[in-house]
Short mmCIF file of C-alpha atoms in Angstrom, two decimals:
data_model
loop_
_atom_site.label_atom_id
_atom_site.label_comp_id
_atom_site.label_asym_id
_atom_site.label_seq_id
_atom_site.Cartn_x
_atom_site.Cartn_y
_atom_site.Cartn_z
CA MET W 228 -13.71 29.14 -51.59
CA ASN W 229 -14.07 27.97 -47.99
CA VAL W 230 -17.34 27.05 -46.30
CA ARG W 231 -17.68 30.39 -44.49
CA GLU W 232 -17.29 32.35 -47.72
CA PHE W 233 -19.81 30.00 -49.33
CA GLU W 234 -22.34 30.53 -46.54
CA ALA W 235 -21.84 34.30 -46.66
CA THR W 236 -22.57 34.27 -50.37
CA GLU W 237 -25.67 32.18 -49.87
CA ALA W 238 -26.89 34.56 -47.16
CA GLY W 239 -26.35 37.48 -49.51
CA ARG W 240 -28.68 35.89 -52.06
CA GLN W 241 -31.59 36.42 -49.69
CA VAL W 242 -31.08 40.20 -49.43
CA GLU W 243 -33.01 41.07 -52.58
CA GLY W 244 -33.46 44.76 -51.71
CA GLU W 245 -29.73 45.40 -51.99
CA ARG W 246 -29.54 44.32 -55.60
CA SER W 247 -29.20 46.68 -58.49
CA SER W 248 -31.92 46.64 -61.11
CA PRO W 249 -31.63 43.98 -63.82
CA PRO W 250 -29.53 45.25 -66.72
CA ALA W 251 -31.27 46.57 -69.78
CA VAL W 252 -31.16 44.22 -72.73
CA HIS W 253 -29.45 45.60 -75.83
CA HIS W 254 -27.10 44.47 -78.54
CA SER W 255 -23.53 44.37 -77.30
CA SER W 256 -20.70 46.24 -78.92
CA ALA W 257 -17.29 44.70 -79.53
CA ALA W 258 -16.01 46.49 -76.43
CA GLN W 259 -18.64 44.77 -74.28
CA ARG W 260 -17.82 41.27 -75.49
CA PRO W 261 -15.43 39.40 -73.19
CA HIS W 262 -14.07 37.11 -75.91
CA ALA W 263 -10.55 38.53 -76.14
CA GLU W 264 -10.15 38.60 -72.37
CA LEU W 265 -11.34 35.00 -72.07
CA LEU W 266 -8.95 33.79 -74.76
CA GLU W 267 -6.05 35.54 -73.04
CA PHE W 268 -7.05 34.00 -69.70
CA ILE W 269 -7.29 30.45 -71.04
CA SER W 270 -4.04 30.81 -72.97
CA THR W 271 -1.91 32.14 -70.12
CA VAL W 272 -3.33 31.20 -66.71
CA PRO W 273 -1.13 28.70 -64.80
CA LEU W 274 -2.98 25.39 -64.70
CA THR W 275 -2.79 25.20 -60.90
CA ALA W 276 -3.84 28.83 -60.26
CA PHE W 277 -7.47 29.05 -59.09
CA ASP W 278 -7.94 32.77 -58.50
CA GLU W 279 -11.52 33.28 -57.28
CA ALA W 280 -11.63 37.03 -57.85
CA GLN W 281 -10.39 36.72 -61.43
CA PHE W 282 -12.77 33.86 -62.23
CA ASN W 283 -15.74 35.67 -60.68
CA ARG W 284 -15.08 38.89 -62.60
CA LEU W 285 -14.83 37.09 -65.92
CA ALA W 286 -17.82 34.83 -65.20
CA LEU W 287 -20.06 37.84 -64.53
CA LYS W 288 -18.86 39.49 -67.75
CA ILE W 289 -19.64 36.38 -69.75
CA PHE W 290 -23.05 36.02 -68.10
CA ALA W 291 -23.90 39.63 -69.03
CA HIS W 292 -22.91 38.85 -72.63
CA GLN W 293 -25.03 35.69 -72.65
CA ILE W 294 -28.25 37.27 -71.37
CA ARG W 295 -27.83 40.10 -73.90
CA GLU W 296 -27.30 37.81 -76.88
CA ASN W 297 -29.02 34.52 -75.94
CA ALA W 298 -32.77 35.25 -75.98
CA VAL W 299 -33.79 31.77 -74.82
CA TYR W 300 -31.44 31.88 -71.85
CA ARG W 301 -32.52 35.43 -70.97
CA LYS W 302 -36.20 34.42 -70.92
CA TYR W 303 -35.32 31.40 -68.80
CA CYS W 304 -33.52 33.59 -66.25
CA GLU W 305 -36.46 36.02 -66.17
CA GLN W 306 -38.82 33.15 -65.35
CA ILE W 307 -36.66 32.08 -62.42
CA ALA W 308 -36.70 35.56 -60.84
CA PRO W 309 -35.86 39.14 -61.87
CA ALA W 310 -32.88 38.98 -59.53
CA ALA W 311 -31.48 36.11 -61.61
CA LEU W 312 -30.53 38.70 -64.25
CA ALA W 313 -28.19 40.50 -61.84
CA PRO W 314 -26.03 37.97 -59.99
CA ARG W 315 -23.28 39.34 -57.80
CA HIS W 316 -21.24 36.13 -57.74
CA TRP W 317 -20.73 33.21 -60.11
CA LEU W 318 -22.47 30.94 -57.59
CA GLU W 319 -25.71 32.79 -58.36
CA ILE W 320 -25.62 32.40 -62.15
CA PRO W 321 -28.64 30.30 -63.27
CA ALA W 322 -27.81 26.93 -64.80
CA VAL W 323 -29.61 25.10 -67.60
CA THR W 324 -29.86 21.32 -67.68
CA THR W 325 -28.07 19.18 -70.23
CA SER W 326 -31.54 18.11 -71.44
CA ALA W 327 -32.24 21.71 -72.47
CA PHE W 328 -29.78 21.31 -75.36
CA LYS W 329 -32.22 18.76 -76.83
CA GLN W 330 -35.11 21.22 -76.82
CA VAL W 331 -33.93 24.55 -78.22
CA PRO W 332 -30.77 26.16 -79.59
CA LEU W 333 -28.91 27.84 -76.73
CA VAL W 334 -26.74 30.30 -78.63
CA CYS W 335 -25.54 33.90 -78.56
CA PHE W 336 -25.71 34.28 -82.34
CA PRO W 337 -28.02 33.26 -85.21
CA THR W 338 -27.83 29.48 -85.67
CA GLU W 339 -27.17 29.90 -89.40
CA GLN W 340 -23.83 31.49 -88.42
CA ALA W 341 -22.70 28.33 -86.60
CA ALA W 342 -19.44 27.03 -87.98
CA PHE W 343 -19.70 23.77 -86.01
CA ILE W 344 -22.49 21.83 -84.31
CA PHE W 345 -21.66 19.05 -81.85
CA HIS W 346 -24.32 16.39 -81.24
CA THR W 347 -24.85 14.28 -78.13
CA SER W 348 -24.42 10.54 -78.67
CA GLY W 349 -26.68 8.92 -76.06
CA THR W 350 -29.04 6.11 -77.07
CA THR W 351 -31.83 6.69 -74.54
CA GLN W 352 -33.61 9.37 -76.61
CA ALA W 353 -34.06 9.67 -80.36
CA ARG W 354 -33.61 13.44 -80.21
CA SER W 355 -29.98 14.43 -79.72
CA GLY W 356 -28.75 17.56 -78.02
CA LYS W 357 -26.90 20.15 -80.09
CA HIS W 358 -24.17 22.56 -79.01
CA TYR W 359 -23.62 25.36 -81.54
CA PHE W 360 -20.22 27.02 -81.99
CA ARG W 361 -19.54 30.21 -83.94
CA THR W 362 -15.84 29.27 -83.82
CA LEU W 363 -13.81 26.47 -82.26
CA GLU W 364 -11.08 28.86 -81.16
CA TYR W 365 -12.11 28.75 -77.49
CA TYR W 366 -12.83 25.01 -77.51
CA ARG W 367 -9.52 24.16 -79.14
CA THR W 368 -7.52 26.52 -76.91
CA ALA W 369 -9.16 25.07 -73.78
CA ALA W 370 -8.60 21.48 -74.94
CA LEU W 371 -4.92 22.01 -75.72
CA ARG W 372 -4.17 23.97 -72.55
CA SER W 373 -5.85 21.48 -70.21
CA PHE W 374 -4.27 18.54 -72.03
CA GLN W 375 -0.86 20.01 -71.26
CA PHE W 376 -1.68 19.11 -67.69
CA LEU W 377 -0.91 15.78 -68.02
CA GLY W 378 -10.06 7.97 -80.89
CA PRO W 379 -12.14 9.18 -83.36
CA THR W 380 -11.30 12.38 -85.18
CA ALA W 381 -13.13 15.41 -86.47
CA GLU W 382 -12.54 14.27 -90.06
CA HIS W 383 -14.51 11.08 -89.50
CA PHE W 384 -17.02 12.48 -86.99
CA PRO W 385 -17.57 16.21 -87.66
CA HIS W 386 -20.39 16.42 -85.09
CA SER W 387 -18.43 14.81 -82.23
CA SER W 388 -16.88 17.09 -79.63
CA LEU W 389 -14.62 14.19 -78.60
CA GLY W 390 -13.42 13.75 -82.17
CA CYS W 391 -12.58 17.45 -82.33
CA MET W 392 -10.58 17.20 -79.10
CA PHE W 393 -8.62 14.16 -80.35
CA THR W 394 -7.88 15.86 -83.67
CA ALA W 395 -6.60 19.02 -81.99
CA ILE W 396 -4.30 16.99 -79.73
CA ARG W 397 -2.98 14.89 -82.61
CA GLU W 398 -2.31 17.93 -84.79
CA GLU W 399 -0.57 19.80 -81.97
CA TRP W 400 1.58 17.04 -80.46
CA GLY W 401 1.27 13.90 -82.56
CA ALA W 402 4.48 12.54 -84.07
CA ARG W 403 4.72 11.77 -87.76
CA GLY W 404 2.67 8.69 -88.42
CA SER W 405 0.02 9.51 -85.82
CA ALA W 406 -3.33 8.22 -87.01
CA ALA W 407 -6.97 7.61 -86.14
CA PHE W 408 -8.49 4.12 -86.16
CA MET W 409 -12.16 4.80 -85.46
CA THR W 410 -14.10 5.47 -88.66
CA PRO W 411 -17.80 5.65 -89.59
CA ALA W 412 -17.47 2.00 -90.66
CA GLY W 413 -16.24 1.01 -87.21
CA LEU W 414 -12.93 0.34 -85.52
CA ASP W 415 -10.01 -0.15 -87.93
CA LEU W 416 -8.49 -3.09 -86.03
CA ALA W 417 -6.03 -3.96 -88.79
CA GLY W 418 -4.66 -0.42 -88.84
CA LEU W 419 -4.39 -0.30 -85.05
CA ARG W 420 -2.61 -3.66 -85.00
CA ARG W 421 -0.09 -2.48 -87.61
CA ALA W 422 0.60 0.69 -85.62
CA ILE W 423 1.20 -1.31 -82.44
CA VAL W 424 3.50 -3.78 -84.22
CA ARG W 425 5.48 -0.87 -85.71
CA ALA W 426 5.82 0.72 -82.27
CA GLN W 427 6.98 -2.61 -80.83
CA GLN W 428 9.60 -3.01 -83.55
CA GLU W 429 10.87 0.57 -83.28
CA ARG W 430 10.53 0.63 -79.47
CA VAL W 431 8.87 4.04 -79.64
CA PRO W 432 6.32 4.80 -76.89
CA ILE W 433 2.86 5.77 -78.07
CA PHE W 434 -0.07 7.65 -76.59
CA LEU W 435 -3.29 5.74 -77.27
CA LEU W 436 -6.51 7.77 -76.93
CA GLY W 437 -9.99 6.30 -77.22
CA THR W 438 -13.41 5.75 -75.74
CA ALA W 439 -13.79 2.95 -73.22
CA PHE W 440 -16.08 1.22 -75.69
CA ALA W 441 -13.49 1.30 -78.50
CA LEU W 442 -10.63 0.16 -76.26
CA LEU W 443 -12.70 -2.73 -74.92
CA GLU W 444 -13.70 -3.75 -78.44
CA ALA W 445 -10.03 -3.73 -79.49
CA LEU W 446 -8.97 -5.82 -76.49
CA GLU W 447 -11.62 -8.45 -77.13
CA ALA W 448 -10.71 -8.64 -80.82
CA PHE W 449 -6.98 -8.98 -80.07
CA VAL W 450 -7.68 -11.80 -77.60
CA ALA W 451 -9.72 -13.61 -80.26
CA GLU W 452 -6.83 -13.18 -82.72
CA ASP W 453 -4.24 -14.29 -80.15
CA PHE W 454 -2.41 -10.98 -80.67
CA GLU W 455 -0.54 -9.42 -77.73
CA PRO W 456 -0.75 -5.59 -78.02
CA LYS W 457 2.08 -4.84 -75.59
CA LEU W 458 3.12 -1.20 -75.92
CA PRO W 459 6.73 0.01 -75.56
CA PRO W 460 7.89 1.36 -72.16
CA HIS W 461 6.68 4.89 -71.25
CA SER W 462 3.53 4.53 -73.36
CA ARG W 463 0.27 5.97 -72.04
CA ILE W 464 -3.43 5.33 -72.58
CA LEU W 465 -6.21 7.89 -72.21
CA ASP W 466 -9.78 6.64 -72.13
CA THR W 467 -12.81 8.89 -72.12
CA GLY W 468 -15.09 6.59 -70.15
CA GLY W 469 -18.65 5.78 -71.02
CA TYR W 470 -20.09 2.87 -72.95
CA LYS W 471 -23.34 4.54 -74.15
CA GLY W 472 -25.15 1.20 -73.81
CA ARG W 473 -23.29 -0.35 -76.74
CA THR W 474 -21.49 -3.16 -74.97
CA ARG W 475 -21.18 -4.77 -71.59
CA GLU W 476 -20.18 -2.34 -68.89
CA LEU W 477 -17.29 -2.99 -66.52
CA PRO W 478 -16.42 -1.52 -63.15
CA ARG W 479 -13.71 1.08 -63.71
CA GLN W 480 -11.10 -0.80 -61.65
CA GLU W 481 -11.66 -4.01 -63.62
CA PHE W 482 -11.49 -2.13 -66.93
CA GLN W 483 -8.18 -0.49 -65.99
CA GLN W 484 -6.75 -3.83 -64.86
CA MET W 485 -7.61 -5.25 -68.28
CA LEU W 486 -5.94 -2.32 -70.06
CA SER W 487 -2.82 -2.56 -67.92
CA ALA W 488 -2.46 -6.32 -68.40
CA ALA W 489 -3.17 -6.36 -72.13
CA PHE W 490 -1.14 -3.31 -73.20
CA GLY W 491 1.61 -3.65 -70.59
CA VAL W 492 1.04 -0.09 -69.37
CA PRO W 493 1.46 0.54 -65.60
CA PRO W 494 -1.62 1.86 -63.73
CA GLU W 495 -0.12 5.32 -63.22
CA CYS W 496 0.09 5.72 -67.01
CA LEU W 497 -3.62 5.01 -67.51
CA LEU W 498 -5.36 8.38 -67.79
CA ASN W 499 -9.04 9.24 -67.95
CA GLU W 500 -11.00 12.18 -69.37
CA TYR W 501 -14.45 13.43 -68.33
CA GLY W 502 -16.39 15.77 -70.54
CA MET W 503 -19.64 16.16 -72.45
CA THR W 504 -21.02 17.71 -75.61
CA GLU W 505 -22.59 20.54 -73.63
CA LEU W 506 -19.18 21.68 -72.35
CA SER W 507 -16.13 23.16 -74.06
CA SER W 508 -13.61 22.04 -71.41
CA GLN W 509 -12.43 18.69 -70.09
CA PHE W 510 -11.53 17.15 -66.72
CA TYR W 511 -8.67 14.67 -66.31
CA ALA W 512 -7.79 11.93 -63.84
CA SER W 513 -4.05 11.59 -63.43
CA ARG W 514 -1.66 9.56 -61.32
CA LEU W 515 1.41 10.46 -63.36
CA PRO W 516 4.47 11.04 -61.15
CA GLY W 517 5.57 14.67 -61.03
CA VAL W 518 2.23 16.16 -62.12
CA PRO W 519 1.35 19.09 -59.79
CA LEU W 520 -2.25 17.92 -59.29
CA GLN W 521 -2.73 14.19 -58.93
CA ASP W 522 -4.88 11.76 -57.01
CA HIS W 523 -4.69 7.97 -56.80
CA ASN W 524 -8.49 7.72 -56.73
CA PRO W 525 -9.43 7.02 -60.39
CA ASN W 526 -12.82 8.70 -59.86
CA VAL W 527 -11.19 12.06 -59.05
CA LYS W 528 -10.87 14.41 -62.04
CA PHE W 529 -9.05 17.74 -62.13
CA MET W 530 -10.53 20.82 -63.79
CA PRO W 531 -8.74 23.73 -65.49
CA PRO W 532 -8.79 27.20 -63.84
CA TRP W 533 -11.50 28.50 -66.20
CA VAL W 534 -13.98 25.95 -64.80
CA ARG W 535 -15.74 25.69 -61.43
CA VAL W 536 -18.10 23.00 -60.14
CA LEU W 537 -20.75 22.94 -57.42
CA ALA W 538 -22.59 19.96 -55.98
CA VAL W 539 -26.27 20.81 -55.50
CA GLY W 540 -29.09 19.04 -53.68
CA PRO W 541 -31.16 16.85 -56.06
CA GLU W 542 -34.51 18.04 -54.69
CA ASN W 543 -34.03 21.80 -54.44
CA LEU W 544 -30.87 22.26 -56.55
CA GLN W 545 -29.37 24.48 -53.85
CA PRO W 546 -25.55 24.55 -53.52
CA LEU W 547 -23.96 22.19 -51.01
CA PRO W 548 -20.74 22.82 -49.06
CA PRO W 549 -17.51 21.56 -50.69
CA GLY W 550 -17.07 17.79 -50.30
CA GLU W 551 -20.77 16.92 -49.93
CA THR W 552 -22.41 14.59 -52.46
CA GLY W 553 -24.94 16.01 -54.90
CA LEU W 554 -25.68 16.65 -58.57
CA LEU W 555 -22.76 18.36 -60.29
CA ARG W 556 -23.30 21.86 -61.70
CA ILE W 557 -20.48 22.99 -63.99
CA PHE W 558 -19.51 26.57 -64.83
CA ASP W 559 -17.38 26.50 -68.00
CA LEU W 560 -16.20 29.92 -69.16
CA ALA W 561 -15.17 28.45 -72.52
CA ASN W 562 -18.90 28.06 -73.27
CA ILE W 563 -18.82 31.76 -74.05
CA ASP W 564 -21.32 31.74 -76.93
CA SER W 565 -23.88 29.33 -75.49
CA VAL W 566 -24.50 28.96 -71.72
CA MET W 567 -21.66 28.68 -69.23
CA ALA W 568 -23.68 27.23 -66.30
CA ILE W 569 -24.68 23.60 -66.94
CA GLN W 570 -26.67 21.42 -64.55
CA THR W 571 -25.60 17.81 -65.16
CA GLU W 572 -27.22 14.52 -64.18
CA ASP W 573 -23.95 13.23 -62.72
CA VAL W 574 -23.60 12.60 -58.99
CA GLY W 575 -20.40 13.48 -57.20
CA ARG W 576 -18.48 15.75 -54.88
CA ALA W 577 -16.75 19.02 -55.76
CA TRP W 578 -13.86 21.11 -54.51
CA GLN W 579 -12.09 24.14 -55.93
CA ASP W 580 -9.82 22.26 -58.34
CA ARG W 581 -11.33 18.77 -58.66
CA ILE W 582 -14.43 16.59 -58.61
CA GLU W 583 -15.09 13.00 -57.59
CA LEU W 584 -17.60 11.20 -59.79
CA GLU W 585 -19.94 8.75 -58.08
CA GLY W 586 -22.28 7.82 -60.93
CA ARG W 587 -25.45 8.94 -62.67
CA ALA W 588 -28.54 10.20 -60.87
CA SER W 589 -31.64 8.03 -60.64
CA ALA W 590 -34.97 9.17 -62.08
CA ALA W 591 -36.14 10.10 -58.60
CA GLU W 592 -33.05 12.22 -58.02
CA LEU W 593 -33.66 14.18 -61.22
CA ARG W 594 -36.99 15.73 -60.22
CA GLY W 595 -35.35 19.09 -59.58
CA CYS W 596 -33.63 18.98 -62.99
CA SER W 597 -36.95 18.17 -64.67
CA LEU W 598 -38.52 21.29 -63.22
CA LEU W 599 -35.64 23.39 -64.55
CA THR W 600 -35.92 21.85 -68.01
CA GLU W 601 -39.63 22.69 -68.18
CA ARG W 602 -38.73 26.39 -67.99
CA ILE W 603 -36.80 26.25 -71.26
CA GLU W 604 -38.87 27.32 -74.27
#
């Protein structure tokens, strides 16, 4: 969407008299549920095709489903304004903050029907956020499709969305002998060392996936043991960023230099994932040669076609033009049975197919988010 289209949409939001009445709330039939259409879209859309009309149509369908079935979200939208129940464009769909997931269940079905519950892992608050899933079909499909664009596992960490993603990837594409080395007891350094030695002996490239914290812990342990974890040529490393306050933090460039030097992996084969418990989709940074979407800025992450992102002003939470810095608001269609519009506390810039992360918002910058969170009951 260009700036003129964006401004025209914003102007249209002010013409309240032209809106249709908010839809009546009633239980949806199978024909009204957009689940099958969403699954088809995620499964087949080309990963570089960002069709605004198609995304908008499906986003409005999913929003209608969510305000019918998610009573907490419906009440929240009603408190914002009656017009919030009848958006004409995905830009107008009300967003909930990530903090809201700590307060109440945001679901389109009875919580006792949840097959999976992912928990947030931050250390700043004792109360963790929870994202309820009736099925992981949409999460898994989104994870596998977006990973084609280019840790811990679900067995060890059943409430970790990251563990679920790693497990799906390993089951789909992992060679025989693929394994996980992060367990509830901690990092299995001996097992990881054996796997690296075996890869060195067989000269088979490996794909190492892990959190920044786990990779840093492994590097420091290998240095102490005087072990050189050089990986075979064509190997790749994917880190998911974030330290969660558990160890010393490093600037991203310094961290990647350490990975490259220790594992012998060139910078273009160091990949990065951005995601969160409150989402069902992931963003990837890639400098791999031949990939259709790539950027040499390690802070730039690419999104799949079933996701859109806006930067909004921290004070008033109003959308900013593409390329301006603000708080990132993510619209993830794969969040079909919770809430698709998520207001994050991350600062960055957004375009149609990518974002650039600039850090976390300060307490002062989050005043607008705090006001939104207070509306959740």
